[in-house]
Tab-separated table of C-alpha atoms in Angstrom:
chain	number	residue	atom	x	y	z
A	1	UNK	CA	24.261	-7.131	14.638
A	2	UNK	CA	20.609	-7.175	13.644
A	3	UNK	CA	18.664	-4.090	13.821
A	4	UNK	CA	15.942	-4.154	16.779
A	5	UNK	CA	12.655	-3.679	15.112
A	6	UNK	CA	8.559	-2.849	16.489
A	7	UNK	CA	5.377	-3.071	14.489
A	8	UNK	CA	3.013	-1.048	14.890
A	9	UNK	CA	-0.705	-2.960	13.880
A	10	UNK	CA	-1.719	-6.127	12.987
A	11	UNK	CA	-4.068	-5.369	10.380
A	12	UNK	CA	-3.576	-6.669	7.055
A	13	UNK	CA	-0.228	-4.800	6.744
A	14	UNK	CA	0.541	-5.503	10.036
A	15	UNK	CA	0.302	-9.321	10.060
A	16	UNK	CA	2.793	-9.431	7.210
A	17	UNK	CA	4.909	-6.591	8.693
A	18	UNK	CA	5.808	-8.504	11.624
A	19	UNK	CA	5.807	-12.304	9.645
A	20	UNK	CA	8.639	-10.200	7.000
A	21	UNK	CA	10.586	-8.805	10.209
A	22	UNK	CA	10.553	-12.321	11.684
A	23	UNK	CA	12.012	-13.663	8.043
A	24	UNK	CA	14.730	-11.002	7.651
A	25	UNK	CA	18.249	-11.952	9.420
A	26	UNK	CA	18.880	-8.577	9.414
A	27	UNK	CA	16.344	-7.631	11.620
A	28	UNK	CA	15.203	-8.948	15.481
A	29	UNK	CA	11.127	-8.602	16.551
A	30	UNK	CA	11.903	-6.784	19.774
A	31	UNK	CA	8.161	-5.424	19.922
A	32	UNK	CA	4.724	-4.923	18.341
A	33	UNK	CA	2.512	-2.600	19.550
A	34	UNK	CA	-1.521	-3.076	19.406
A	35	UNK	CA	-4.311	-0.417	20.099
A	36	UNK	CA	-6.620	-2.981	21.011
A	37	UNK	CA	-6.545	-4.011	24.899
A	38	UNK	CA	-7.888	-7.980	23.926
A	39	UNK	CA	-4.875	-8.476	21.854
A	40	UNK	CA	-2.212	-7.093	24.736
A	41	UNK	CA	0.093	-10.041	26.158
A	42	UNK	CA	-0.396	-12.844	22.863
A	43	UNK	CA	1.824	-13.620	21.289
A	44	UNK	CA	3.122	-11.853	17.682
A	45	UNK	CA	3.400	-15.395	16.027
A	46	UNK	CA	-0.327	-15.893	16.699
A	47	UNK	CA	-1.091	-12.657	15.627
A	48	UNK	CA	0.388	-12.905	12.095
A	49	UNK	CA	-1.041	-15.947	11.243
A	50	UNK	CA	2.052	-17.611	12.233
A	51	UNK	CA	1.715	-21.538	13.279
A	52	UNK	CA	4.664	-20.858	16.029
A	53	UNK	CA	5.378	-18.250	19.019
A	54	UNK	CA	7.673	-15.460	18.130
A	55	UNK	CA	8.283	-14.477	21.661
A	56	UNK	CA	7.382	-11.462	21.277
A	57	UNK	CA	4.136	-10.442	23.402
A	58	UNK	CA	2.224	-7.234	21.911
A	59	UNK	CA	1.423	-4.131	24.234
A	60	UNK	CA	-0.333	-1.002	24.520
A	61	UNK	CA	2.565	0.598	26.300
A	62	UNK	CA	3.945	3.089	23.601
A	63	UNK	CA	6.579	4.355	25.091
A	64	UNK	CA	8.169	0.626	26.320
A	65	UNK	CA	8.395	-0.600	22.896
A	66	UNK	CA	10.050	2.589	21.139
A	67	UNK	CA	12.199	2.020	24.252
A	68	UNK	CA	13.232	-0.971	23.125
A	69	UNK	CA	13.691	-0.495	19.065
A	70	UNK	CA	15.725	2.980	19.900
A	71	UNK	CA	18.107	3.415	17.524
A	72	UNK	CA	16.508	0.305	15.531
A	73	UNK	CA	13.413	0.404	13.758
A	74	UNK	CA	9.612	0.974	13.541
A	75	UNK	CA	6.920	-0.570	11.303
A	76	UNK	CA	4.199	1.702	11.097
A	77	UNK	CA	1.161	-0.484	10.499
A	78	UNK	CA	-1.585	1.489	12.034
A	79	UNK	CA	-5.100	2.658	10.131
A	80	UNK	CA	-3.783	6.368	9.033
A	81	UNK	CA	-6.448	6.978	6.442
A	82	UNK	CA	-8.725	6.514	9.770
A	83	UNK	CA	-6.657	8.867	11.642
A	84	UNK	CA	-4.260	10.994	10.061
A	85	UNK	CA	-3.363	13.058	12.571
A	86	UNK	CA	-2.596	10.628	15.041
A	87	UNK	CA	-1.013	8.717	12.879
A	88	UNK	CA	1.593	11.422	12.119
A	89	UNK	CA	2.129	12.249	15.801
A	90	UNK	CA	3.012	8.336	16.126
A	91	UNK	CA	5.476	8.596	13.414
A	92	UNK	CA	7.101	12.036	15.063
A	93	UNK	CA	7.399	10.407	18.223
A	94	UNK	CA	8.921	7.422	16.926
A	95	UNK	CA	11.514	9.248	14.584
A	96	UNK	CA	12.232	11.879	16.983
A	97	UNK	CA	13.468	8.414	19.729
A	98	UNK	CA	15.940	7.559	17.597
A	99	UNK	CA	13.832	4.876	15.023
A	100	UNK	CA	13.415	5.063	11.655
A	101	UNK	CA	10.242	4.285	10.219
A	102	UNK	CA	8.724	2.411	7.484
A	103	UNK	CA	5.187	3.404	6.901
A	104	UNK	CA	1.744	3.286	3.995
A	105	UNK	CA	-0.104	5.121	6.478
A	106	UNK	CA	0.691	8.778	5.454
A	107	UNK	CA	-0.790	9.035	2.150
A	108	UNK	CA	0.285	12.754	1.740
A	109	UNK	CA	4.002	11.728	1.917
A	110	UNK	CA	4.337	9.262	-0.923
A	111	UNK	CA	6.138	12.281	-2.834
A	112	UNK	CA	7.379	14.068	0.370
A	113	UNK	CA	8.577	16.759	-1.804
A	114	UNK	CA	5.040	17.811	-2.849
A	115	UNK	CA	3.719	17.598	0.207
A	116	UNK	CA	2.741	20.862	2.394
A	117	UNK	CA	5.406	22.152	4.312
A	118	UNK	CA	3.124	22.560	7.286
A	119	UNK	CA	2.926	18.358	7.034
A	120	UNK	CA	6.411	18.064	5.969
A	121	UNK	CA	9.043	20.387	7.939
A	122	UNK	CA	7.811	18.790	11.482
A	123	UNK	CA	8.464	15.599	10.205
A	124	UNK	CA	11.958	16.410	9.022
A	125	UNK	CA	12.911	17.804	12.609
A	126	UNK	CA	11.995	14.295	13.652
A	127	UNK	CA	14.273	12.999	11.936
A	128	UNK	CA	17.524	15.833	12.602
A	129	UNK	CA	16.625	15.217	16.406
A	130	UNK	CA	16.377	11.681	16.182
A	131	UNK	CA	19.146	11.291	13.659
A	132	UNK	CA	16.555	8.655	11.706
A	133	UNK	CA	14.840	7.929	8.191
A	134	UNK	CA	10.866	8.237	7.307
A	135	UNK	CA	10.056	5.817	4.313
A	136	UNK	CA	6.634	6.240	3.201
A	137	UNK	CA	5.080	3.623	0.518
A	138	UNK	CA	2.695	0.896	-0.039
A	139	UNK	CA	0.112	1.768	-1.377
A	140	UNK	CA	-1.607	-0.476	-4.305
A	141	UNK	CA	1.156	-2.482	-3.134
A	142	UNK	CA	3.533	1.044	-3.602
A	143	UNK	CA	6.525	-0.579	-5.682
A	144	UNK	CA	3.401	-1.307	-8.235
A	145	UNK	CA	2.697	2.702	-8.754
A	146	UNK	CA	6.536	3.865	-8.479
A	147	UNK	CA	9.705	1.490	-8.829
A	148	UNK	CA	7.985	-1.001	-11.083
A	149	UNK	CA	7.026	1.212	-13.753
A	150	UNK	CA	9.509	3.465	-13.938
A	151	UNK	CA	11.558	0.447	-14.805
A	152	UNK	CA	9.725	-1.048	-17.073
A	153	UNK	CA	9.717	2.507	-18.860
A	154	UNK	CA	13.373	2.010	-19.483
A	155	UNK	CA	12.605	-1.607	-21.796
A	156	UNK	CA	10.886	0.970	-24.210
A	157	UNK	CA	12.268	2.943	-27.169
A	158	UNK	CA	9.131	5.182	-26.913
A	159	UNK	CA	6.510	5.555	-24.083
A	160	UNK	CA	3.312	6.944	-25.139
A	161	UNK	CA	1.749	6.749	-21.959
A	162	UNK	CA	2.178	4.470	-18.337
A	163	UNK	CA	-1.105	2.852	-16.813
A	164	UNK	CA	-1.097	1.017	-13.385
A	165	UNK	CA	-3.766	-1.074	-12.632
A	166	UNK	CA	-4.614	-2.544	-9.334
A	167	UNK	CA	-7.300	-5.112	-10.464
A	168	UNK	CA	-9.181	-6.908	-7.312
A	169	UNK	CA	-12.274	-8.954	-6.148
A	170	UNK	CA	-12.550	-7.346	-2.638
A	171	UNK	CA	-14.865	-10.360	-1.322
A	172	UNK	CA	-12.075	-11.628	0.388
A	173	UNK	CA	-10.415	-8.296	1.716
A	174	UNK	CA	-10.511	-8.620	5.575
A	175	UNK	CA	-11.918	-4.931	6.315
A	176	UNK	CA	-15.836	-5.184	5.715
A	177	UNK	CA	-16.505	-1.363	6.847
A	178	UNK	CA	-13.988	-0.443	4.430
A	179	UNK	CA	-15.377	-2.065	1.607
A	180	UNK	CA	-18.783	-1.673	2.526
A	181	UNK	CA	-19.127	2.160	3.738
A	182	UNK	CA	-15.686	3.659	1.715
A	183	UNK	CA	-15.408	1.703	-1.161
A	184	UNK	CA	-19.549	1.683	-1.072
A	185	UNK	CA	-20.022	-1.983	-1.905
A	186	UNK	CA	-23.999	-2.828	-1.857
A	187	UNK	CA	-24.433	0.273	-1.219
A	188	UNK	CA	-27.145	1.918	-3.173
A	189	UNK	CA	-26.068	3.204	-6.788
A	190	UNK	CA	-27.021	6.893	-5.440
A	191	UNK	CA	-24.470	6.381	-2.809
A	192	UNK	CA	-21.315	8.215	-2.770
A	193	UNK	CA	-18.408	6.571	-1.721
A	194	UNK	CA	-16.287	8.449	0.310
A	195	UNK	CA	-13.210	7.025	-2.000
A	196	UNK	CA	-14.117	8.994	-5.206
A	197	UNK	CA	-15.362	11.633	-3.337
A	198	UNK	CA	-13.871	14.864	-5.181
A	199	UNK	CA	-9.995	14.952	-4.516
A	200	UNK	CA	-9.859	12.094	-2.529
A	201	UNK	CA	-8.593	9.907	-4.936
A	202	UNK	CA	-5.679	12.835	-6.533
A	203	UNK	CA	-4.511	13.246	-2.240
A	204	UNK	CA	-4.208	9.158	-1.971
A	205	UNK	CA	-2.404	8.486	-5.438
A	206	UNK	CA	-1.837	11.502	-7.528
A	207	UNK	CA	1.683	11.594	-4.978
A	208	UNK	CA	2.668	8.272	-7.241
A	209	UNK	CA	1.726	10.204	-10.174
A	210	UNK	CA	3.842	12.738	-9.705
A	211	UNK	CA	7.001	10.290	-8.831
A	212	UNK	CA	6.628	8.690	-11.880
A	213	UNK	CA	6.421	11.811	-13.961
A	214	UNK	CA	9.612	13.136	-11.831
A	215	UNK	CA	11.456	9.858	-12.953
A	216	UNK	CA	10.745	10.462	-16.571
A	217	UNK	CA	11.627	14.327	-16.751
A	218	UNK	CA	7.685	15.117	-17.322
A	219	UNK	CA	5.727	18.257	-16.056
A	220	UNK	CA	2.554	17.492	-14.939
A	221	UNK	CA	-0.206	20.151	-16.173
A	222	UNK	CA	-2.727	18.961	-13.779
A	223	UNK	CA	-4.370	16.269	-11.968
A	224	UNK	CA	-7.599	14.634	-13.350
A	225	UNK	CA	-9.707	11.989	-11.754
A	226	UNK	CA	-12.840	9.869	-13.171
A	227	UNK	CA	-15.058	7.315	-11.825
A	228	UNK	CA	-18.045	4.918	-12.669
A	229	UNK	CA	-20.096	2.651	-10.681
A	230	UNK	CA	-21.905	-0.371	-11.687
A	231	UNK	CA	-24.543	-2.556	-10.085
A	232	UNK	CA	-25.180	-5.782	-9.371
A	233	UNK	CA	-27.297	-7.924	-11.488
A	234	UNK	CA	-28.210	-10.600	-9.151
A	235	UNK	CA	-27.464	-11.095	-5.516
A	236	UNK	CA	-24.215	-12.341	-4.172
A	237	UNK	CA	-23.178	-13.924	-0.681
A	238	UNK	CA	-19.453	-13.455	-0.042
A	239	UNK	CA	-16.977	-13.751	3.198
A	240	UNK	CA	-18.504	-10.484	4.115
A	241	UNK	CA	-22.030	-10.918	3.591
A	242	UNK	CA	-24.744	-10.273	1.927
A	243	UNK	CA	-24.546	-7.817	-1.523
A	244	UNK	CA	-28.352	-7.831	-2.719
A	245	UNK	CA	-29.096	-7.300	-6.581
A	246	UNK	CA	-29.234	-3.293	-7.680
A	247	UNK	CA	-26.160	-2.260	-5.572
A	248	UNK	CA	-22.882	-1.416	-6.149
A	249	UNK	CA	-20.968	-4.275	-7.687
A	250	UNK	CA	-18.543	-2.775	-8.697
A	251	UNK	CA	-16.094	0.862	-9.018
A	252	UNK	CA	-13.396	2.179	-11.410
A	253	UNK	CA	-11.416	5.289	-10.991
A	254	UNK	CA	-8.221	6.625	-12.281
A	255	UNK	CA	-6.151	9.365	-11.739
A	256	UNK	CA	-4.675	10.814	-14.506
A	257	UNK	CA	-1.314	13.054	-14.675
A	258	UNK	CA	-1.512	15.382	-17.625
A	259	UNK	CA	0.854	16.232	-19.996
A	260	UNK	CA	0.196	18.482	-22.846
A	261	UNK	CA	-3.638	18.048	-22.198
A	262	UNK	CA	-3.064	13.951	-22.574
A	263	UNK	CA	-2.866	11.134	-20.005
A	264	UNK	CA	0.108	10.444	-20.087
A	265	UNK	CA	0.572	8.831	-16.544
A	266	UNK	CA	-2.691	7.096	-14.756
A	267	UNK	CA	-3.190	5.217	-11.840
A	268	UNK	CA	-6.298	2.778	-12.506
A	269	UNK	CA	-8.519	0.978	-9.855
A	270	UNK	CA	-11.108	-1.784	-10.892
A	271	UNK	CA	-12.888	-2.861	-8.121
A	272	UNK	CA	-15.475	-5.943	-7.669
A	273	UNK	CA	-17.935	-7.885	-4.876
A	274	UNK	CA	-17.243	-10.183	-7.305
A	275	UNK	CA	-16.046	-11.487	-10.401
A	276	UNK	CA	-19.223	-11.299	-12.384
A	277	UNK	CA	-19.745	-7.818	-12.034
A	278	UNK	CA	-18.891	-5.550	-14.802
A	279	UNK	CA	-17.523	-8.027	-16.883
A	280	UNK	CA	-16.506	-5.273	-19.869
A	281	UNK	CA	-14.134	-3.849	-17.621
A	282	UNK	CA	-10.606	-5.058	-17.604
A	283	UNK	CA	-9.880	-8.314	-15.871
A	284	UNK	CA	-7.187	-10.253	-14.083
A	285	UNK	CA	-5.336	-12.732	-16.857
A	286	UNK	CA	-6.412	-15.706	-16.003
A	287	UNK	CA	-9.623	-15.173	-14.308
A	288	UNK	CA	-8.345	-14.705	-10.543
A	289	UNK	CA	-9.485	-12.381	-7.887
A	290	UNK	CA	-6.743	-9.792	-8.328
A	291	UNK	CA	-3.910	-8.691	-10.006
A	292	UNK	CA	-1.326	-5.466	-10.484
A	293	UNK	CA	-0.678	-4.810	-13.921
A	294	UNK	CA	1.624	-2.079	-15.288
A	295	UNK	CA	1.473	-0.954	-18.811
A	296	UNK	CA	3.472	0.743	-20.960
A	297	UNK	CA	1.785	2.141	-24.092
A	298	UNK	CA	4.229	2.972	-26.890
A	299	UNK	CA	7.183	0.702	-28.867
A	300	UNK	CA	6.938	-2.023	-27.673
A	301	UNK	CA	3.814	-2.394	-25.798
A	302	UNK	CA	4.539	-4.053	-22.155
A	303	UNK	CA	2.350	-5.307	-20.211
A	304	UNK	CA	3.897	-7.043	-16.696
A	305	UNK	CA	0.782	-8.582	-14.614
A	306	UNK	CA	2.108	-9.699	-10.908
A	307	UNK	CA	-0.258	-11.876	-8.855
A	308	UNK	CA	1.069	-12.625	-5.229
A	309	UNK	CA	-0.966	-14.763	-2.883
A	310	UNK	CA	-0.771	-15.176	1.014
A	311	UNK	CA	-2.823	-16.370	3.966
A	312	UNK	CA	-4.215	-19.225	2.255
A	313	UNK	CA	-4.057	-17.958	-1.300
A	314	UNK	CA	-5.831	-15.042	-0.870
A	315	UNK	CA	-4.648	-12.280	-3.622
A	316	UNK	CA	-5.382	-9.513	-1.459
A	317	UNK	CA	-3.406	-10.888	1.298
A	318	UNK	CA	-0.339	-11.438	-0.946
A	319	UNK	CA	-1.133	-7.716	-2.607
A	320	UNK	CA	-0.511	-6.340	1.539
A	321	UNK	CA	1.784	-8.611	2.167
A	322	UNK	CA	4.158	-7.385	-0.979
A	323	UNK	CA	3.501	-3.850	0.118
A	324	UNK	CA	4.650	-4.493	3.414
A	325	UNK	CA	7.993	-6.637	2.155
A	326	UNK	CA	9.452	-3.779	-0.043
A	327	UNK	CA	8.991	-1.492	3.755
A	328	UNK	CA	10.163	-3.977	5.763
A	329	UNK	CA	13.514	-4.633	3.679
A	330	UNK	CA	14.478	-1.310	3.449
A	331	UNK	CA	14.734	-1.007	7.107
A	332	UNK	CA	18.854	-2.096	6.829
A	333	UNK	CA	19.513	0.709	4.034
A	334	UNK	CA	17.435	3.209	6.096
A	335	UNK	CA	19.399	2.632	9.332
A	336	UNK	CA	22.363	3.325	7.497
A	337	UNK	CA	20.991	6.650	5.531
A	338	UNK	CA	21.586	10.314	6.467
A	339	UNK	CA	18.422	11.586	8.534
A	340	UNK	CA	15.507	12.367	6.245
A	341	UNK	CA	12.584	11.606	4.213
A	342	UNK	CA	12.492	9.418	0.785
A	343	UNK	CA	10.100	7.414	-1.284
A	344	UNK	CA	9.458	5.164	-3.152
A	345	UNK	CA	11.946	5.982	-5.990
A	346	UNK	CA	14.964	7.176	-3.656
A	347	UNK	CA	15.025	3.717	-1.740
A	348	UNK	CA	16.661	1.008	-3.796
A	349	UNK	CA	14.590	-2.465	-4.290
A	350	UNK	CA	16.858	-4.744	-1.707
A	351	UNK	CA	17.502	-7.862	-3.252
A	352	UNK	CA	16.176	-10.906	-0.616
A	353	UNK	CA	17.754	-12.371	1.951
A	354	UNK	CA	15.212	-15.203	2.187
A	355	UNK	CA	17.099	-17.607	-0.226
A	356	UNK	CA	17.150	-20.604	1.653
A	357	UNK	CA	15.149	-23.529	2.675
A	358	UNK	CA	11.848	-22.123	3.574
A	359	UNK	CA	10.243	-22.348	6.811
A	360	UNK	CA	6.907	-24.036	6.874
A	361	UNK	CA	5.298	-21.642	9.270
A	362	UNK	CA	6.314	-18.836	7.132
A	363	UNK	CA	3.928	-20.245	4.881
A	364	UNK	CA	0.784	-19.724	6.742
C-alpha cells in the first residue's frame, strides 16, 4: 500500500518535493499545504511545474492535510532559515500526528546529536508520541556534504583532507531577496551579508562538518570560517535584474573542521551574479553555471563533479531538486524505522524506483 504523503511549500524545494512524491510508486500525493492564500484550491501539478493535474488541490488548512497523511508522511518544504521557530513547531505538530517528516529547513539538526538539547529533546517527544521519524538534510544538495564524501573517502588509501564545493552562478536562482539582501549580490562591497555574518555560516554547515568527521573517527578541535568578496567589473543584467559595476559579484566562504590545527574537513561555497566574476576562483568543469564537487586530497586524489539540471536546464533547479529526491525517497525506510531522529549518514541512499519509461511531464 503506498504511503499517504503532504508537502509542505512550493518553493524551489517544494516544486520538486511534490513532482518526486508524484514519481515514487511508493508514495500517494494526498496533500500540499501553501502559506500563501492566491495559491489555495490549484492544482499541485501546476504548481510544480508539472504540464498535467495531480489532483491534488493545495490548502491553507493545516490541520486537514496532516489529517489526511496521518500515519503517512510529511515533506517539509517551508522557508525555515526565514522562520525557525515556526518552522520547528510545524515539524512537532506534524511528528507528534503520527507523520514522519522529511525536512532542509532545520539547519541546527543536520547532526541532531550536536544539536542543543533545548532544540532537540522536544523534537524527540514528537516522535515517541507520534510513533514517527524526523529526517533532516538538504542542504548544498545534503547527500553532497555527508553521504557522498564519506564514500568517496573509502576509494582512498590515504585522505589528507575532504573539500566540498558547491560551485554556482545564482543569476538564475528563483529567490531574488535571498540573493540580493543575504547572499548581498550588488550590494555595496562595504555591505555585510547576513550569510557570512560571524557564526552564521559554522550553525548552517559546520553540522555536515561534524558528520563527516564522525564517519571517519576524527575529533574536531574547532570550527573555523573565512570569507572574501569580490566586485563587479562591469555591469551585468540577469533574470533578476540589474547588478551595476563596483558591487558584489561575487562571495566565497568555507567552513573548516580542524584537526590537529589543519583543515582537514571544509565545506566550500563559490558564489557568482555571473560567470565572469572572479574568474581566479575555482570554476565549474566545463564552464556551466553550477556544479557540486567533492574532493579528496591524499592517495589518490579524487575529484567527483555532479551537475544536475531541472526546470528547463537550470543547474540550480536540478541542485534543489536532488536535495529534495534523496528526502523524498527515504520516506518508505522512515515509515518503517523505530521513532526518532537521523541524518544524513544514518539513512541509507535508496536505490530508484523510477526505472522505467519516463513520463514526459516529469520532464518539465
Amino acid at each position: 500500500m503506498s504511503i499517504p504523503t503532504a508537502v509542505w511549500g512550493t518553493g524551489n524545494v517544494g516544486r520538486a518535493a511534490i513532482r518526486a512524491v508524484a514519481a515514487n510508486p511508493q508514495l500517494r500525493l494526498a496533500a500540499v499545504i501553501v502559506n500563501d492564500a492566491d495559491k489555495a484550491g490549484r492544482d499541485a501539478g501546476e504548481l510544480a511545474a508539472l504540464d498535467r493535474d495531480l489532483g491534488v488541490a493545495a490548502t491553507t488548512d493545516v490541520d486537514a492535510a496532516l489529517a489526511e497523511v496521518a500515519g503517512g508522511a510529511l515533506a517539509y518544504a517551508a522557508a525555515g532559515e526565514l522562520r525557525p521557530d515556526d518552522a520547528v513547531a510545524d515539524i512537532r505538530r506534524a511528528l507528534a500526528s503520527g507523520a514522519v517528516v522529511v525536512t532542509p529547513s532545520v539547519y541546527a539538526l543536520y547532526d541532531h546529536r550536536g544539536a542543543p538539547a533545548e532544540l532537540r529533546e522536544p523534537i524527540e517527544a514528537a516522535c515517541r508520541a507520534g510513533g514517527s521519524a524526523l529526517f533532516v538534510s538538504g542542504i548544498d544538495p545534503g547527500w553532497g556534504n555527508d553521504l557522498l564524501p564519506v564514500l568517496v573517502s573509502g576509494l582512498a588509501s590515504e585522505v589528507e583532507q575532504i573539500r566540498c564545493q558547491e560551485i554556482f552562478d545564482y543569476s538564475t536562482y528563483d529567490a531574488e531577496d535571498s540573493v540580493r539582501y543575504i547572499v548581498g549580490m550588488g550590494q555595496p562591497m562595504d555591505y555585510d551579508p547576513p550569510m557570512v555574518a560571524p557564526g552564521v555560516p559554522s550553525m548552517v554547515w559546520g553540522g555536515q562538518v561534524r558528520l563527516i568527521a564522525r564517519a571517519l573517527g576524527v575529533e574536531l578541535d574547532e570550527l573555523r570560517e573565512t570569507s572574501s568578496r569580490q566586485p563587479l567589473e562591469a555591469t551585468v543584467t540577469t533574470a533578476l535584474g540589474e547588478f551595476a559595476a563596483g558591487t558584489q559579484g561575487a562571495l566565497r566562504f568555507e567552513v573548516q573542521g580542524i584537526v590537529d590545527g589543519v583543515p582537514r574537513i571544509v565545506v566550500e561555497h563559490v558564489t557568482r551574479i555571473t560567470l565572469a566574476a572572479a574568474p581566479d576562483w575555482p570554476q565549474p568543469p566545463d564552464g556551466g553555471d553550477g556544479a557540486h564537487r567533492v574532493i579528496v586530497e591524499g592517495r589518490p586524489r579524487i575529484e567527483i563533479n555532479v551537475e544536475a539540471t531541472d526546470e528547463g536546464d537550470n543547474r540550480s533547479a536540478g541542485g534543489n531538486a536532488t536535495a529534495a529526491n534523496r528526502l523524498v525517497n527515504a520516506i518508505p525506510w522512515l515509515r518503517s524505522a523505530p521513532p526518532g531522529l537521523y541524518d544524513g549518514l544514518d539513512v541509507p541512499l535508496a536505490p530508484s524506483a523510477y526505472l522505467r519509461t519516463p513520463d514526459p511531464a516529469m520532464r518539465s
